[in-house]
Amino acid sequence: SQQGEEDPQALSIQEGENATMNCSYKTSINNLQWYRQNSGRGLVHLILIRSNEREKHSGRLRVTLDTSKKSSSLLITASRAADTASYFCAGPNAGGTSYGKLTFGQGTILTVHP
Amino acid sequence: DAGITQSPRHKVTETGTPVTLRCHQTENHRYMYWYRQDPGHGLRLIHYSYGVKDTDKGEVSDGYSVSRSKTEDFLLTLESATSSQTSVYFCAISGRLTGSSYNEQFFGPGTRLTVL
């Protein structure tokens, strides 16, 4: 089951601009996570936001969660060329015992031009 | 990368041959996962393990088997490789055995498998 759907699929911006990526999900969750994947590498965990949190910050990252709309957004402020990567949201698998299983969206490809 | 390695990193094989991919962790994490990543499909869970000798299927398990005989190693086997199994395979780990939250996953560098 697709727990996360990212929007847009691709985003191209200039260095210094802000980048916003959105994620919608289908079932109730107790947390939602965002990951980054640089080309040819494994995913790296960025931030986890719990269902009782509305906003969370980590450095230049800001994540919001709206459980009523089943949506989350990831904002990267003052983007840098090194932020060029794919970004994925992930939520716990729906139904059954979780065992930490996640369902990932298809990702947003962010390109930051110097 | 949180003490997680995958081997081999690249492999080219022929249809019908068996292939085993290895995931090794030094983090003492309880949970281990195998994913495949394909264009247009994102990451899909193949199998996972919630302890030594405890494994279960994910959403795309057909044609794959796994084994976990010790905490550190999680093996993914393609019994008879097919061209549709050409993909990039990622192992991930989560949750230390000493009991912290198992929510975040840590990924290995991936194995690029080509089945001709």
CSV table of C-alpha atoms in Angstrom, one decimal:
chain,number,residue,atom,x,y,z
A,1,SER,CA,0.0,0.0,0.0
A,2,GLN,CA,1.3,3.4,-0.9
A,3,GLN,CA,1.6,5.3,2.3
A,4,GLY,CA,3.3,8.4,0.9
A,5,GLU,CA,2.9,10.3,-2.3
A,6,GLU,CA,5.3,13.2,-3.0
A,7,ASP,CA,4.6,16.3,-4.9
A,8,PRO,CA,6.1,17.6,-7.1
A,9,GLN,CA,8.0,14.7,-8.8
A,10,ALA,CA,10.8,17.1,-9.7
A,11,LEU,CA,11.8,20.5,-8.6
A,12,SER,CA,14.5,22.7,-10.0
A,13,ILE,CA,15.7,25.9,-8.2
A,14,GLN,CA,18.6,28.2,-7.9
A,15,GLU,CA,21.0,28.2,-5.0
A,16,GLY,CA,19.7,30.3,-2.1
A,17,GLU,CA,16.1,29.7,-2.9
A,18,ASN,CA,13.8,27.7,-0.7
A,19,ALA,CA,12.5,24.3,-1.7
A,20,THR,CA,9.2,22.8,-0.6
A,21,MET,CA,8.2,19.3,-1.1
A,22,ASN,CA,4.8,17.8,-0.1
A,23,CYS,CA,3.7,14.3,0.9
A,24,SER,CA,0.2,13.0,1.2
A,25,TYR,CA,-0.6,9.7,2.9
A,26,LYS,CA,-3.7,7.5,3.1
A,27,THR,CA,-4.0,6.0,6.6
A,28,SER,CA,-3.6,7.2,10.1
A,29,ILE,CA,0.1,7.3,11.2
A,30,ASN,CA,1.9,7.7,14.4
A,31,ASN,CA,4.9,9.3,12.7
A,32,LEU,CA,6.2,10.3,9.3
A,33,GLN,CA,9.8,10.4,8.2
A,34,TRP,CA,11.8,12.1,5.5
A,35,TYR,CA,14.8,10.7,3.8
A,36,ARG,CA,17.4,12.0,1.3
A,37,GLN,CA,19.1,10.0,-1.4
A,38,ASN,CA,22.1,11.3,-3.2
A,39,SER,CA,22.6,9.8,-6.7
A,40,GLY,CA,24.0,6.2,-6.4
A,41,ARG,CA,23.8,6.1,-2.6
A,42,GLY,CA,21.6,4.7,0.1
A,43,LEU,CA,18.9,6.7,1.8
A,44,VAL,CA,19.8,8.9,4.7
A,45,HIS,CA,17.3,9.7,7.5
A,46,LEU,CA,16.6,13.4,7.8
A,47,ILE,CA,13.9,13.9,10.3
A,48,LEU,CA,11.0,12.2,12.0
A,49,ILE,CA,7.8,14.0,13.0
A,50,ARG,CA,5.3,12.4,15.4
A,51,SER,CA,1.6,12.6,15.0
A,52,ASN,CA,1.3,14.9,18.0
A,53,GLU,CA,3.7,17.4,16.5
A,54,ARG,CA,2.8,20.0,14.0
A,55,GLU,CA,6.2,21.3,13.1
A,56,LYS,CA,9.8,20.3,13.6
A,57,HIS,CA,13.1,21.9,12.7
A,58,SER,CA,16.6,20.5,12.0
A,59,GLY,CA,19.1,23.0,10.7
A,60,ARG,CA,17.8,24.3,7.4
A,61,LEU,CA,15.0,21.7,7.3
A,62,ARG,CA,11.5,22.4,8.5
A,63,VAL,CA,8.9,19.7,8.4
A,64,THR,CA,5.2,20.2,9.1
A,65,LEU,CA,2.5,17.6,9.6
A,66,ASP,CA,-1.2,18.1,9.2
A,67,THR,CA,-2.9,14.9,10.4
A,68,SER,CA,-6.4,16.3,9.5
A,69,LYS,CA,-5.3,16.6,5.8
A,70,LYS,CA,-3.0,13.6,6.0
A,71,SER,CA,-0.2,15.6,4.6
A,72,SER,CA,3.3,16.7,5.4
A,73,SER,CA,5.8,19.2,3.9
A,74,LEU,CA,9.5,19.4,3.9
A,75,LEU,CA,11.0,22.9,3.5
A,76,ILE,CA,14.7,23.4,2.8
A,77,THR,CA,15.7,27.0,3.3
A,78,ALA,CA,18.6,28.7,1.6
A,79,SER,CA,19.3,25.7,-0.6
A,80,ARG,CA,22.7,24.8,-1.7
A,81,ALA,CA,24.0,22.8,-4.7
A,82,ALA,CA,24.8,20.0,-2.3
A,83,ASP,CA,21.1,19.6,-1.5
A,84,THR,CA,20.6,18.2,-5.0
A,85,ALA,CA,19.1,14.8,-4.3
A,86,SER,CA,15.9,12.8,-4.2
A,87,TYR,CA,13.7,13.2,-1.1
A,88,PHE,CA,11.3,10.6,0.1
A,89,CYS,CA,8.6,10.6,2.8
A,90,ALA,CA,7.9,7.4,4.5
A,91,GLY,CA,5.2,6.2,6.9
A,92,PRO,CA,4.6,3.1,8.9
A,93,ASN,CA,3.1,0.2,7.0
A,94,ALA,CA,-0.7,0.2,7.4
A,95,GLY,CA,-2.2,-2.8,9.3
A,96,GLY,CA,-0.7,-5.6,11.2
A,97,THR,CA,2.4,-5.6,13.4
A,98,SER,CA,4.7,-2.9,12.2
A,99,TYR,CA,8.2,-4.2,13.1
A,100,GLY,CA,9.3,-0.8,12.0
A,101,LYS,CA,8.3,-1.4,8.4
A,102,LEU,CA,8.0,1.6,6.3
A,103,THR,CA,6.3,2.4,3.0
A,104,PHE,CA,8.1,5.0,0.9
A,105,GLY,CA,6.7,7.4,-1.6
A,106,GLN,CA,8.2,7.7,-5.0
A,107,GLY,CA,10.2,10.8,-4.1
A,108,THR,CA,10.9,14.3,-5.3
A,109,ILE,CA,14.0,14.9,-7.4
A,110,LEU,CA,15.4,18.2,-6.3
A,111,THR,CA,18.0,20.0,-8.4
A,112,VAL,CA,19.7,23.1,-7.0
A,113,HIS,CA,21.6,25.1,-9.6
A,114,PRO,CA,24.7,27.0,-8.5
B,1,ASP,CA,26.4,4.7,7.1
B,2,ALA,CA,25.7,3.4,10.6
B,3,GLY,CA,28.0,0.4,10.3
B,4,ILE,CA,26.1,-1.3,7.5
B,5,THR,CA,27.7,-2.9,4.5
B,6,GLN,CA,26.4,-4.8,1.5
B,7,SER,CA,28.2,-7.2,-0.7
B,8,PRO,CA,28.7,-7.4,-3.6
B,9,ARG,CA,28.2,-3.8,-4.6
B,10,HIS,CA,27.8,-4.7,-8.3
B,11,LYS,CA,26.9,-8.0,-9.9
B,12,VAL,CA,26.1,-9.2,-13.4
B,13,THR,CA,24.6,-12.6,-13.7
B,14,GLU,CA,22.6,-14.7,-16.2
B,15,THR,CA,19.0,-15.7,-16.1
B,16,GLY,CA,18.4,-18.9,-14.1
B,17,THR,CA,21.4,-18.6,-11.9
B,18,PRO,CA,21.2,-18.3,-8.1
B,19,VAL,CA,22.4,-15.1,-6.5
B,20,THR,CA,22.9,-14.2,-2.9
B,21,LEU,CA,23.3,-10.7,-1.6
B,22,ARG,CA,24.7,-10.1,1.9
B,23,CYS,CA,23.9,-7.4,4.4
B,24,HIS,CA,26.2,-7.0,7.4
B,25,GLN,CA,25.7,-4.7,10.3
B,26,THR,CA,27.9,-3.8,13.3
B,27,GLU,CA,25.2,-1.8,15.1
B,28,ASN,CA,23.4,-4.6,17.0
B,29,HIS,CA,20.1,-3.5,15.5
B,30,ARG,CA,17.2,-5.9,15.8
B,31,TYR,CA,15.3,-5.2,12.6
B,32,MET,CA,16.7,-5.7,9.1
B,33,TYR,CA,15.0,-5.1,5.7
B,34,TRP,CA,15.7,-5.7,2.1
B,35,TYR,CA,14.3,-3.3,-0.5
B,36,ARG,CA,14.5,-3.0,-4.2
B,37,GLN,CA,14.5,0.4,-6.0
B,38,ASP,CA,13.3,0.7,-9.5
B,39,PRO,CA,12.5,3.8,-11.6
B,40,GLY,CA,8.8,4.6,-11.3
B,41,HIS,CA,8.3,2.3,-8.3
B,42,GLY,CA,10.4,4.0,-5.5
B,43,LEU,CA,11.5,1.6,-2.8
B,44,ARG,CA,9.6,-1.6,-2.3
B,45,LEU,CA,10.0,-3.9,0.7
B,46,ILE,CA,11.0,-7.5,-0.3
B,47,HIS,CA,11.5,-9.2,3.1
B,48,TYR,CA,12.3,-8.2,6.6
B,49,SER,CA,13.6,-9.7,9.8
B,50,TYR,CA,12.6,-8.9,13.4
B,51,GLY,CA,15.2,-11.1,15.0
B,52,VAL,CA,17.5,-14.0,14.5
B,53,LYS,CA,15.7,-16.7,12.4
B,54,ASP,CA,12.6,-14.5,12.4
B,55,THR,CA,11.7,-13.2,8.9
B,56,ASP,CA,8.6,-12.4,7.0
B,57,LYS,CA,7.5,-11.3,3.5
B,58,GLY,CA,7.2,-7.8,2.2
B,59,GLU,CA,5.2,-6.5,-0.7
B,60,VAL,CA,7.3,-7.9,-3.5
B,61,SER,CA,8.7,-11.2,-2.1
B,62,ASP,CA,8.0,-13.6,-5.0
B,63,GLY,CA,11.2,-15.1,-6.3
B,64,TYR,CA,13.2,-14.1,-3.2
B,65,SER,CA,14.1,-15.8,0.0
B,66,VAL,CA,16.0,-14.6,3.1
B,67,SER,CA,17.9,-16.0,6.0
B,68,ARG,CA,19.2,-14.5,9.2
B,69,SER,CA,21.3,-16.9,11.3
B,70,LYS,CA,22.9,-14.2,13.4
B,71,THR,CA,22.1,-10.6,14.4
B,72,GLU,CA,24.8,-9.2,12.1
B,73,ASP,CA,23.9,-10.8,8.8
B,74,PHE,CA,20.8,-10.8,6.6
B,75,LEU,CA,21.0,-12.7,3.3
B,76,LEU,CA,18.8,-12.2,0.3
B,77,THR,CA,18.7,-15.0,-2.2
B,78,LEU,CA,17.3,-15.1,-5.7
B,79,GLU,CA,16.9,-18.8,-6.3
B,80,SER,CA,16.7,-18.5,-10.1
B,81,ALA,CA,17.4,-14.9,-11.2
B,82,THR,CA,15.2,-13.4,-13.9
B,83,SER,CA,15.6,-10.2,-15.9
B,84,SER,CA,12.7,-8.6,-13.9
B,85,GLN,CA,14.9,-8.8,-10.8
B,86,THR,CA,17.5,-6.4,-12.4
B,87,SER,CA,17.4,-3.6,-9.8
B,88,VAL,CA,19.3,-1.8,-7.1
B,89,TYR,CA,18.9,-3.6,-3.8
B,90,PHE,CA,19.2,-1.8,-0.5
B,91,CYS,CA,19.5,-3.3,3.0
B,92,ALA,CA,18.3,-1.2,6.0
B,93,ILE,CA,18.5,-1.7,9.7
B,94,SER,CA,16.5,-0.3,12.6
B,95,GLY,CA,16.2,-0.5,16.4
B,96,ARG,CA,19.1,-1.5,18.6
B,97,LEU,CA,18.6,-4.7,20.6
B,98,THR,CA,19.1,-2.6,23.7
B,99,GLY,CA,15.7,-1.2,23.1
B,100,SER,CA,15.6,2.3,21.7
B,101,SER,CA,12.9,3.4,19.2
B,102,TYR,CA,13.0,1.5,16.0
B,103,ASN,CA,11.4,4.1,13.9
B,104,GLU,CA,14.4,5.4,11.9
B,105,GLN,CA,16.0,3.2,9.3
B,106,PHE,CA,19.6,3.3,8.3
B,107,PHE,CA,20.5,2.2,4.8
B,108,GLY,CA,23.4,0.4,3.3
B,109,PRO,CA,25.1,1.6,0.1
B,110,GLY,CA,23.2,-0.7,-2.2
B,111,THR,CA,23.9,-3.5,-4.6
B,112,ARG,CA,23.4,-3.0,-8.3
B,113,LEU,CA,22.3,-6.3,-9.8
B,114,THR,CA,21.9,-6.9,-13.5
B,115,VAL,CA,20.4,-10.1,-14.8
B,116,LEU,CA,21.1,-10.8,-18.5
